[in-house]
Short mmCIF file of C-alpha atoms in Angstrom, two decimals:
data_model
loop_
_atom_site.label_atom_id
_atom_site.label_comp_id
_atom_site.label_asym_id
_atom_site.label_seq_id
_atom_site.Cartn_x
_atom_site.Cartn_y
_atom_site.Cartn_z
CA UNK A 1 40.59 -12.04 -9.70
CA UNK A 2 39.90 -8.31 -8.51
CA UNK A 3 36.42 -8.92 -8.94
CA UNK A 4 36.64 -11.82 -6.29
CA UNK A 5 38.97 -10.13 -4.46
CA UNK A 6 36.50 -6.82 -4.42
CA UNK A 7 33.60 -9.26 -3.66
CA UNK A 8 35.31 -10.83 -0.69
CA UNK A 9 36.87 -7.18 0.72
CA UNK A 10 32.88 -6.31 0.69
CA UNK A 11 31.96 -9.20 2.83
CA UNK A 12 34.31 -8.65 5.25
CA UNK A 13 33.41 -5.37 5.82
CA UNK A 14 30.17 -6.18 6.05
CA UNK A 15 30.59 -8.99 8.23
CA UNK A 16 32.24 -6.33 10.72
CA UNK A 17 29.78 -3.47 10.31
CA UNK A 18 26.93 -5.29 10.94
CA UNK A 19 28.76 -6.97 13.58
CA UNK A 20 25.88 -9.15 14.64
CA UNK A 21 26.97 -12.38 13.39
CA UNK A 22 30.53 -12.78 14.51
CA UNK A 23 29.63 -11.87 18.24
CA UNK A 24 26.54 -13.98 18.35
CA UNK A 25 28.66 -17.39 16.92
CA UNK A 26 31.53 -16.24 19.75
CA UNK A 27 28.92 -15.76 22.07
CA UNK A 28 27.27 -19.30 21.29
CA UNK A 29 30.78 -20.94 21.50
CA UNK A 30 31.91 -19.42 24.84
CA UNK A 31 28.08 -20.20 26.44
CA UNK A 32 28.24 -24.03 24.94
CA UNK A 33 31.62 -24.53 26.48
CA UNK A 34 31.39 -22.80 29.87
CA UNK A 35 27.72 -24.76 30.57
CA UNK A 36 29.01 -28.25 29.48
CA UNK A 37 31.20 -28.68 32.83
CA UNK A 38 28.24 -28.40 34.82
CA UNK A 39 26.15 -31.28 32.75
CA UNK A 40 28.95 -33.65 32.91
CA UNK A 41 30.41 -33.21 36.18
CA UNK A 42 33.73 -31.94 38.06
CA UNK A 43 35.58 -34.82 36.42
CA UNK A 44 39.09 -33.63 35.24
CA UNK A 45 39.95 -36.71 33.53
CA UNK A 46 36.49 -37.10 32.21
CA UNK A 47 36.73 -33.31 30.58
CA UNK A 48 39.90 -33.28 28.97
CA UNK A 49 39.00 -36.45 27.22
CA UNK A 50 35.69 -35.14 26.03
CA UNK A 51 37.39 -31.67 25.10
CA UNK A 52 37.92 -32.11 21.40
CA UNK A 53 34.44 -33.79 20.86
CA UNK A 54 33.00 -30.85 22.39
CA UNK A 55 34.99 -28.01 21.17
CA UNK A 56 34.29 -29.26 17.62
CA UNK A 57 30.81 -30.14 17.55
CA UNK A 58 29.91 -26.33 19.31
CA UNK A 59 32.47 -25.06 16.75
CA UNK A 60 30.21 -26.78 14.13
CA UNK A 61 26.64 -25.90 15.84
CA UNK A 62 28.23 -21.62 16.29
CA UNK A 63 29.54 -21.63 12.46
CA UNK A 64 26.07 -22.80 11.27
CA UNK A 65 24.04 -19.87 13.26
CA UNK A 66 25.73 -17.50 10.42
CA UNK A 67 25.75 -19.37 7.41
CA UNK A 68 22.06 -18.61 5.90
CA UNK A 69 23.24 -15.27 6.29
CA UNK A 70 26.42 -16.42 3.12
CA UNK A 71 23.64 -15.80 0.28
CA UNK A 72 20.75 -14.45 2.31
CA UNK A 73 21.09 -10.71 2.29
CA UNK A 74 22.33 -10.47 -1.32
CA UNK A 75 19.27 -12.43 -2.25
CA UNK A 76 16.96 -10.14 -0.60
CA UNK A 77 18.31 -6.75 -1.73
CA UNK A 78 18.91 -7.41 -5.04
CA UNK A 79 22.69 -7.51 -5.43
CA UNK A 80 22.72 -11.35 -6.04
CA UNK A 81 21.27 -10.37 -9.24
CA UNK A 82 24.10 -8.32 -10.18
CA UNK A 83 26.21 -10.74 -9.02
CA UNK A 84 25.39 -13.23 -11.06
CA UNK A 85 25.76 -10.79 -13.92
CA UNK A 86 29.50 -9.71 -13.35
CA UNK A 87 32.52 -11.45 -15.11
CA UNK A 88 32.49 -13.78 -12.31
CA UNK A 89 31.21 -17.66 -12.88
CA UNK A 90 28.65 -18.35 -10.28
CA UNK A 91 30.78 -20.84 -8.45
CA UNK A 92 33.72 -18.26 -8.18
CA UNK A 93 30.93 -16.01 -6.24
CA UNK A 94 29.88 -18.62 -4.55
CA UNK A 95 33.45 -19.22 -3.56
CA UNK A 96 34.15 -16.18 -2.39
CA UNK A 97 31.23 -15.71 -0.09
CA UNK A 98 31.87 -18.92 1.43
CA UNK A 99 35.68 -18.18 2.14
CA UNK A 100 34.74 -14.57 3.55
CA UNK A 101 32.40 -16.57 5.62
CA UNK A 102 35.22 -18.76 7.14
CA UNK A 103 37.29 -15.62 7.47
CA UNK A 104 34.89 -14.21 9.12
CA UNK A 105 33.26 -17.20 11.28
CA UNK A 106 35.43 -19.76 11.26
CA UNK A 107 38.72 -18.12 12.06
CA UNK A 108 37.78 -16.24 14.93
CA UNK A 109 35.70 -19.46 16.44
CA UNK A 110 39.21 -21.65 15.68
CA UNK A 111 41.11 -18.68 17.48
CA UNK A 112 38.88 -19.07 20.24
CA UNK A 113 39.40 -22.19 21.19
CA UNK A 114 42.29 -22.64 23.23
CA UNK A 115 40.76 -20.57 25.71
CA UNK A 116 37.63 -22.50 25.46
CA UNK A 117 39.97 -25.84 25.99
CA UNK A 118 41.29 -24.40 28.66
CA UNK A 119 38.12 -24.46 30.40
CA UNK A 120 37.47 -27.80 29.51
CA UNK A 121 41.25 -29.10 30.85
CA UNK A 122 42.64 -29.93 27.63
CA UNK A 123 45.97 -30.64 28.08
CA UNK A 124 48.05 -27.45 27.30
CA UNK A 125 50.61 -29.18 24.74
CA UNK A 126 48.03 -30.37 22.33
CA UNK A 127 46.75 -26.48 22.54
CA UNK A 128 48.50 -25.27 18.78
CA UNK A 129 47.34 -28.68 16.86
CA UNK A 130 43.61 -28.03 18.51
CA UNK A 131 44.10 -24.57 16.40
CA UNK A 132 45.86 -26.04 13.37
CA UNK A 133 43.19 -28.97 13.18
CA UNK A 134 40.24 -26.16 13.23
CA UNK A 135 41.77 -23.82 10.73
CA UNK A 136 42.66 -26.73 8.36
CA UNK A 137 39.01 -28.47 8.67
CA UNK A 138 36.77 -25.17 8.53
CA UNK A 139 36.99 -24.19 5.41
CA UNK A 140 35.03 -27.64 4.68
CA UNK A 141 32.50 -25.92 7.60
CA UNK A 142 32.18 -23.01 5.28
CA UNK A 143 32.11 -24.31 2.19
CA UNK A 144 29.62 -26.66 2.65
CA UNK A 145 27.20 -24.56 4.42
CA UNK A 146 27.58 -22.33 1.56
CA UNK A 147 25.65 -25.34 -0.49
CA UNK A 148 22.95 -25.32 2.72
CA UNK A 149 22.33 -21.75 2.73
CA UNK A 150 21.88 -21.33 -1.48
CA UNK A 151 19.43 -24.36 -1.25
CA UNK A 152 17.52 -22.86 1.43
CA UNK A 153 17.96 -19.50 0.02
CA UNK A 154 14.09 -17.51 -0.18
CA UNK A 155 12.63 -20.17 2.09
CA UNK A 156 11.01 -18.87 5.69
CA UNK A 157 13.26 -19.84 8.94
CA UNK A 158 15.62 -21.18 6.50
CA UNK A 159 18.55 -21.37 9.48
CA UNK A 160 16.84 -24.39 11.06
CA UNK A 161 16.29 -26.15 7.45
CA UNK A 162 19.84 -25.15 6.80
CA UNK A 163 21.24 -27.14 9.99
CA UNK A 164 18.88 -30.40 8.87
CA UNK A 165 20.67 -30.02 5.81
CA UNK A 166 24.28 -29.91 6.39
CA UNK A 167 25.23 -31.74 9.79
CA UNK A 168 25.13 -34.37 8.36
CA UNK A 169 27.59 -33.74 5.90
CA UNK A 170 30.08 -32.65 8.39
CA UNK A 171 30.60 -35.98 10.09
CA UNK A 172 33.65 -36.89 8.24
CA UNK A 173 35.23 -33.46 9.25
CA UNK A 174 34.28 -34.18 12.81
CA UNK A 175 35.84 -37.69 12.99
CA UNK A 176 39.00 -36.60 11.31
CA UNK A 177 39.23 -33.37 13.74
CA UNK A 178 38.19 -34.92 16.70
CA UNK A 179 40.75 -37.81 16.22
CA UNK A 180 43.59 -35.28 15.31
CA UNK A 181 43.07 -33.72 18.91
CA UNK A 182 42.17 -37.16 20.81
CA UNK A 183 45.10 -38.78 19.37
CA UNK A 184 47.50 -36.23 20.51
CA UNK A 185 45.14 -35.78 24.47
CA UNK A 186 44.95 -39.80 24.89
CA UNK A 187 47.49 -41.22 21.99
CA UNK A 188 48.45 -43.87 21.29
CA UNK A 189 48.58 -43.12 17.51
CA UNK A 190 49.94 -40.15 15.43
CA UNK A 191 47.71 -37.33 15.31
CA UNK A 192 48.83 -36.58 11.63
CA UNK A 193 47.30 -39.24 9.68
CA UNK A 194 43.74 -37.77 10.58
CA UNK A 195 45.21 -34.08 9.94
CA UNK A 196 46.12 -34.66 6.73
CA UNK A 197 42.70 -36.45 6.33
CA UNK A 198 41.31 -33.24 7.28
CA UNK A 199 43.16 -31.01 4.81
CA UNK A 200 41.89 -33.87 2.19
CA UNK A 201 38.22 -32.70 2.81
CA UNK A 202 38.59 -29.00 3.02
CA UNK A 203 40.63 -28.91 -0.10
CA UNK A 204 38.43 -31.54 -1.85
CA UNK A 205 34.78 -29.38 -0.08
CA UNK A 206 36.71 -25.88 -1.93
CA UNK A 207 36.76 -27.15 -5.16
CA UNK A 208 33.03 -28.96 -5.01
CA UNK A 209 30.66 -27.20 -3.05
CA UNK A 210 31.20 -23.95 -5.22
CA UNK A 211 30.00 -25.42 -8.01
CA UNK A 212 26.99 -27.35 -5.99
CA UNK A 213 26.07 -24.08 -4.49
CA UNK A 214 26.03 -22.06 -8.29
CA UNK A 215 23.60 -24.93 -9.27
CA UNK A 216 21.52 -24.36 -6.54
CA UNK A 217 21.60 -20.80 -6.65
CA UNK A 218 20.73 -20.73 -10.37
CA UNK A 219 17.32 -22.28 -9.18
CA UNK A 220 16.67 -19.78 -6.96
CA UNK A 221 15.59 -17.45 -9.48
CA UNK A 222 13.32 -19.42 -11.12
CA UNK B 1 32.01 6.64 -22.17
CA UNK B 2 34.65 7.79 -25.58
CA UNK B 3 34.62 4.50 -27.18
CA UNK B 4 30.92 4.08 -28.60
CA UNK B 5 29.25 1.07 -28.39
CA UNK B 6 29.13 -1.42 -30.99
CA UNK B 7 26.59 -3.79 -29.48
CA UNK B 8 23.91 -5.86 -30.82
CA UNK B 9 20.70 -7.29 -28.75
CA UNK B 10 18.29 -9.94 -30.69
CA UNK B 11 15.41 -11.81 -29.17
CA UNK B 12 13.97 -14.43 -31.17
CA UNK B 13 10.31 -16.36 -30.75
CA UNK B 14 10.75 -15.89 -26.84
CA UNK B 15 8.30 -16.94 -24.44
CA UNK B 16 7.79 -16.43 -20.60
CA UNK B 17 6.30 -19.08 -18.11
CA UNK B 18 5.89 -18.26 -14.44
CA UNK B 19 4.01 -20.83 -12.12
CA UNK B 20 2.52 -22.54 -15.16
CA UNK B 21 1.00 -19.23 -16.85
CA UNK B 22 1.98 -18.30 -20.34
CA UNK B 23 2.83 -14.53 -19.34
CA UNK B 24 3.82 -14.28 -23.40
CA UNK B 25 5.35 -16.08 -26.11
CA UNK B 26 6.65 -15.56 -29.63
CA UNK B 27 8.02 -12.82 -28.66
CA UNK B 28 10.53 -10.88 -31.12
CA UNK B 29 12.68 -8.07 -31.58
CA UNK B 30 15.87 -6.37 -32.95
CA UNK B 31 18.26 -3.94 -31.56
CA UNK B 32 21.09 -2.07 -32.60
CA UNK B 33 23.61 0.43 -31.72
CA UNK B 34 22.01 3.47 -30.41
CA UNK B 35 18.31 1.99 -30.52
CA UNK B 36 16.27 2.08 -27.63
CA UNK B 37 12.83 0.12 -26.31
CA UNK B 38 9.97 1.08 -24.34
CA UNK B 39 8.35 -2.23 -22.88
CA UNK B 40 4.49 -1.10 -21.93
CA UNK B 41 2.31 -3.36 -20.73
CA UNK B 42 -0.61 -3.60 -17.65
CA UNK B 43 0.96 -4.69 -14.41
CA UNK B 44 1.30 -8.25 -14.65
CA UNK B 45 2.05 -8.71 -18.18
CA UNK B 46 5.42 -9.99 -18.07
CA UNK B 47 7.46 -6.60 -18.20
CA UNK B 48 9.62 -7.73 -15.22
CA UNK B 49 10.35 -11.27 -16.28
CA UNK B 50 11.07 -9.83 -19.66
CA UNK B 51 14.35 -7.83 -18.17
CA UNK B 52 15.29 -10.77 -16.44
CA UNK B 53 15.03 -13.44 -18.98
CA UNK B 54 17.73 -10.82 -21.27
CA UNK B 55 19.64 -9.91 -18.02
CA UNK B 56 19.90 -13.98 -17.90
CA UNK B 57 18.35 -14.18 -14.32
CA UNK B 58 15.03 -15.99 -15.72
CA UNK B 59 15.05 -18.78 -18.12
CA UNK B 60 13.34 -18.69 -21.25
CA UNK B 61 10.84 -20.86 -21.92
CA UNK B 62 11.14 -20.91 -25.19
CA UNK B 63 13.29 -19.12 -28.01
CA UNK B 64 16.62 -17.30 -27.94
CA UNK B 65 18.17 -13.93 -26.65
CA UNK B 66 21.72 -13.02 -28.37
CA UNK B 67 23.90 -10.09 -27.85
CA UNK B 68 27.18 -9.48 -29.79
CA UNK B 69 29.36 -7.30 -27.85
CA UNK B 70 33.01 -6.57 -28.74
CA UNK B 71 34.21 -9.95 -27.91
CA UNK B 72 32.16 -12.58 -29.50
CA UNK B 73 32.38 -15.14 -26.23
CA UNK B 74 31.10 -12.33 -24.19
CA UNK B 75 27.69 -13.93 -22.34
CA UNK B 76 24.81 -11.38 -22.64
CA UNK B 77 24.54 -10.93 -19.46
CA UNK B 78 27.76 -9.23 -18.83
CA UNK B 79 26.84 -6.94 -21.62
CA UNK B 80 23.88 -5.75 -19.51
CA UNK B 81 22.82 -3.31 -16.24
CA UNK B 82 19.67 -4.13 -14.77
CA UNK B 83 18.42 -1.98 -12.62
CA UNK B 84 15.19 -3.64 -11.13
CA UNK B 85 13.28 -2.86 -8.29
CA UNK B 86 15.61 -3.43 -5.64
CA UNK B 87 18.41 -1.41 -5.11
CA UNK B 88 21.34 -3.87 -4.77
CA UNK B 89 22.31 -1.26 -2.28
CA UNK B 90 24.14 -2.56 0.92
CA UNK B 91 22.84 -0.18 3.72
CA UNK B 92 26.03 -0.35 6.15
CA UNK B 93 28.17 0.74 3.91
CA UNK B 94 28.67 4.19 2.95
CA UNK B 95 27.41 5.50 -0.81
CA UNK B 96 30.99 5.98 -1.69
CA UNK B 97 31.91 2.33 -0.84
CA UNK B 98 28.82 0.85 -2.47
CA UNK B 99 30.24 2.52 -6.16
CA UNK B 100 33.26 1.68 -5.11
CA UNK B 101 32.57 -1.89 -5.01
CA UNK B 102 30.50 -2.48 -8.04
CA UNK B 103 33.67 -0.64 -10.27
CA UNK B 104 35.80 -3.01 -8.40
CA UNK B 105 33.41 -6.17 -8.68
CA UNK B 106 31.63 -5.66 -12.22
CA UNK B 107 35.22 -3.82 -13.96
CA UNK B 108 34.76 0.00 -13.39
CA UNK B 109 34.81 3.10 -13.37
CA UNK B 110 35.37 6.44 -12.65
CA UNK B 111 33.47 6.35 -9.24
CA UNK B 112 33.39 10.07 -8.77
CA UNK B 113 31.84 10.87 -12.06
CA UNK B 114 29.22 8.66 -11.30
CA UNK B 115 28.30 10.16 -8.07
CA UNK B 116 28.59 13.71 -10.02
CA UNK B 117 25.74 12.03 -11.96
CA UNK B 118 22.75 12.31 -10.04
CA UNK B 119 24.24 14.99 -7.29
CA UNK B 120 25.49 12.31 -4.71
CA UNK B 121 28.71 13.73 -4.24
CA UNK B 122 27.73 15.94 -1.21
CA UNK B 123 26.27 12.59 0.29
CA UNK B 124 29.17 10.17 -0.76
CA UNK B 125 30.44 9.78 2.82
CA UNK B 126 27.52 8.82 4.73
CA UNK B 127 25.80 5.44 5.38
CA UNK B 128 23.46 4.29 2.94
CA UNK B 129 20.79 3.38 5.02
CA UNK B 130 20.48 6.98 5.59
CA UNK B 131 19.24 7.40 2.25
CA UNK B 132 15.64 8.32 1.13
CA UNK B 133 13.69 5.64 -1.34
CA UNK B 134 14.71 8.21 -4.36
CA UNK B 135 18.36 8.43 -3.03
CA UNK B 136 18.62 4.89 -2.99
CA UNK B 137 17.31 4.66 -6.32
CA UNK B 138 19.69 7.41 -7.43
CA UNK B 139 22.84 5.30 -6.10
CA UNK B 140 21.33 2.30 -8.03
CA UNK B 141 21.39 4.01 -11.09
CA UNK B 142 24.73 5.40 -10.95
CA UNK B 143 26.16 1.84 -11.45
CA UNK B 144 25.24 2.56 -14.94
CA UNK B 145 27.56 5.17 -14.97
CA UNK B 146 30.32 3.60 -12.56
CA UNK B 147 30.84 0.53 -14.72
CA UNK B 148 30.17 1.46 -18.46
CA UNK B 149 27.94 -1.21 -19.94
CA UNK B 150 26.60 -1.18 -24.01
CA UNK B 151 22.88 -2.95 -22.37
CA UNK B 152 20.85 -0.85 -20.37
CA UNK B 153 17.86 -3.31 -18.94
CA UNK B 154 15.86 -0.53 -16.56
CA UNK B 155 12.93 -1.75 -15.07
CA UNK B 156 10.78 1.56 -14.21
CA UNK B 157 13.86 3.48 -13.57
CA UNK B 158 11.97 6.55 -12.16
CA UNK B 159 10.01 5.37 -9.13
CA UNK B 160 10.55 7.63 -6.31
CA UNK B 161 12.96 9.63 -8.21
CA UNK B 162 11.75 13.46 -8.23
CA UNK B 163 11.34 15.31 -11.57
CA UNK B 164 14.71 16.67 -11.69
CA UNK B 165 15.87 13.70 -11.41
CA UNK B 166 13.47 11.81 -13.89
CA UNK B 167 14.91 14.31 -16.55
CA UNK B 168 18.72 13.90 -15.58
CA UNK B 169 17.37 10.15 -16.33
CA UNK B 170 15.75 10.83 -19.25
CA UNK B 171 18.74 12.92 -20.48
CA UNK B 172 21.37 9.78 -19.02
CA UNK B 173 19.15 7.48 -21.41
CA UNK B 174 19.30 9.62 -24.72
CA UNK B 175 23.61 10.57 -23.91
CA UNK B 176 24.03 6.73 -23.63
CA UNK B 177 21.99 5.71 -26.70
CA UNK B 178 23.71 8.86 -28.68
CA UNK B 179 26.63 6.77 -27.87
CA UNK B 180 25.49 3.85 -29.38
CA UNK B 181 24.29 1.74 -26.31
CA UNK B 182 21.44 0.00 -26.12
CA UNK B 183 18.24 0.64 -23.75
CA UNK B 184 14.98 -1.30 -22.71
CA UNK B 185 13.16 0.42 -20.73
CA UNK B 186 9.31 -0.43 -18.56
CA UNK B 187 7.74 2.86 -17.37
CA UNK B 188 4.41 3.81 -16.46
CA UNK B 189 5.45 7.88 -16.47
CA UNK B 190 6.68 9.57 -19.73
CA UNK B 191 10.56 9.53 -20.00
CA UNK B 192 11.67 12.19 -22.55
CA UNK B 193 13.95 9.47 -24.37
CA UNK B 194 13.72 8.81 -27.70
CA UNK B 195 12.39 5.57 -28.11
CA UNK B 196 12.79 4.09 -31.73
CA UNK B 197 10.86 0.82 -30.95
CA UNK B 198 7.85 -0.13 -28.55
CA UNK B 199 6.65 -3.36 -27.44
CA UNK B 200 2.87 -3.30 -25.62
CA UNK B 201 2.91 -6.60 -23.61
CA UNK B 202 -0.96 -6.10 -23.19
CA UNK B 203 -1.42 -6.68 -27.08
CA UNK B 204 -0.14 -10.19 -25.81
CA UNK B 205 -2.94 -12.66 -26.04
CA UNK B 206 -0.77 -15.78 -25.21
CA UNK B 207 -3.87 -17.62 -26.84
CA UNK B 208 -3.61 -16.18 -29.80
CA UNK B 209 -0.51 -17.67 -31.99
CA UNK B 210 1.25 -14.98 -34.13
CA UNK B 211 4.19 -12.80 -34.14
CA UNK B 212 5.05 -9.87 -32.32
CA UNK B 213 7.18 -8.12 -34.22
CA UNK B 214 8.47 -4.48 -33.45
CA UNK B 215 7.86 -2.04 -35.80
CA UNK B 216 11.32 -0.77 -37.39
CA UNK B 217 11.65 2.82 -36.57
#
């Protein structure tokens, strides 16, 4: 438990040292969200039913320009070697890197948001389940790109390959967010059936992809 | 580093494939508490993989690598350092931070006496990216010393270190087999360690079947 706890304390830090990352996927969000008014128009009405569709498929397209970096520099310097040799199992590592990677990413992109909706006229009210959605359906974000970035892990422009590989796999976290946040803009239904549909995947993505990743990472060194 | 070490490292018929190529096979040997191996060998031979297939970052192609530690369920691998040729050393953070990590991530330490090692301490607070190529390689050794380990797997421990620092090495390998660790060790440049066994890769013709078996001391 230290030893993930260490190993995720290290990312962090890293993560804010090298700064980089986090401002570029902030960056990438505020740019996607400010432009999209002008390609679809004045149109109030129009905007704040788009909103969550938007906010979460640029949340999805910023979280992904940082994840080949989950396994990437480890790989390259040599520490994934001693990683792999501590009295961590490979998909506890894996683990960790992927949740520093959603504290990291994810969080600050989900506590972005609201000001991003505001741009996009999302009604204020449905502002806090907008936030709740995103932090309960990221971690599936992170932990699944964690599976993207160890199978792409060593390959050249490995980011783009790493994209191809993984949106896909977040279409049922997009449905069940988007629908969260449309049912509470436009109704007519509950908005918590899809939450909790939401919390299904990250929690079910947390205890998976770890363990996908570790195989995938173990053939890395071959 | 009171408590000695007690452990045991056995390689049995092993054999090395990488992209198709026999690098060597039928490979064995037998260490014990306070026994160390030089691994010689042309470049190319297989020295490298050899580290990695004990350190448990290569499979084996064929054959078997056991350690006994103190705890029989311990994996081999966490019985071992390997200190290849990269550093594992994260350049934004500072030297301090990087020890202080591994002791914290691999079950340390006494992070001070480790930087006492090799002379860091004067140098503990600043970035590691600063570092020169034999600093570097100085911090990546002194994991060896921040998280005590029975297995030392060093894989030609002394490039870019300068001659002082070859024979703090040198001494570092002979306290730690004295102390009944283990060491394997690839160099091209004489280490004054005492090496009880040696394995010469390059006597290695993987078309010729036989057995390699080290000399006992």
């Amino acid at each position: 438990m230290t030893a993930a706890l260490a190993l995720i304390r290290r990312d962090i830090a890293l993560a804010f040292r090298e700064g980089g990352a986090i401002g570029v996927a902030l960056g990438f969000y505020l740019v996607v969200i400010a432009i999209a008014p002008f390609g679809l128009g004045p149109d109030l009405n129009l905007l704040s039913r788009v909103a969550p569709g938007l906010l979460w498929v640029a949340l999805l397209l910023a979280a992904l320009l940082s994840a080949d970096r989950i396994f990437h520099n480890d790989y390259e310097d040599g520490t994934l070697d001693v990683l792999t040799m501590g009295p961590l199992p490979l998909p506890v590592v894996a683990a960790s890197k992927s949740l520093a990677h959603w504290i990291t990413t994810c969080v600050p992109l989900a506590l972005l948001a609201p000001v991003l909706g505001l741009l996009l006229n999302l009604p204020i009210h449905t502002i806090p389940l907008l936030v709740l959605a995103m932090l309960a359906g990221t971690p599936a974000v992170s932990f699944i790109a964690g599976i993207g970035a160890s199978l792409t892990l060593g390959l050249r422009r490995s980011g783009l390959l790493l994209a191809l590989l993984v949106l896909p796999l977040y279409v049922p976290v997009l449905i069940f967010g988007v629908s969260t946040v449309s049912a509470a803009v436009t109704g007519p239904g509950s908005p918590w059936p899809p939450f909790l549909m939401l919390c299904a995947i990250s929690l079910a993505s947390m205890v998976l992809a770890p363990l996908a990743a570790a195989a995938a990472l173990r053939t890395a060194f071959r | 580093m009171n408590i000695p070490f007690t452990a045991t490292l056995e390689a049995e018929g092993i054999a090395c494939e990488r992209g198709g190529r026999r690098l060597f096979e039928d490979l064995s040997f037998a260490l014990g508490p306070g026994e160390a191996l030089l691994v010689q060998g042309p470049n190319g031979t297989g020295k490298t993989s050899l580290m990695r297939q004990i350190a448990g970052l290569l499979p084996l192609a064929a054959g078997t690598v056991r350690a006994t530690g103190t705890d029989a369920d311990t994996p081999a691998a966490e019985l071992c350092h390997y200190v290849g040729h990269l550093n594992a050393v994260k350049t934004s953070l500072s030297v301090r931070e990087n020890l202080t990590f591994w002791t914290g991530f691999l079950g340390g330490g006494n992070v001070d006496a480790a930087l006492g090692t090799f002379g860091l301490t004067p140098i503990a607070g600043i970035d590691a990216g600063l570092l020169s190529a034999g600093q570097k390689r100085k911090l990546a050794l002194s994991r060896l010393f921040a998280c005590p380990r029975p297995i030392w797997l060093l894989d030609e421990p002394s490039v870019s270190l300068d001659v002082a620092s070859v024979e703090r090495l040198s001494e570092a390998i002979r306290d730690h087999t004295k102390a009944g660790g283990i060491a394997i060790v690839s160099t091209h440049v004489p280490l004054g360690a005492d090496f009880t066994h040696t394995l010469d890769l390059a006597a290695q013709d993987p078309l010729e079947y036989g057995s390699a078996e080290v000399p006992a001391p």
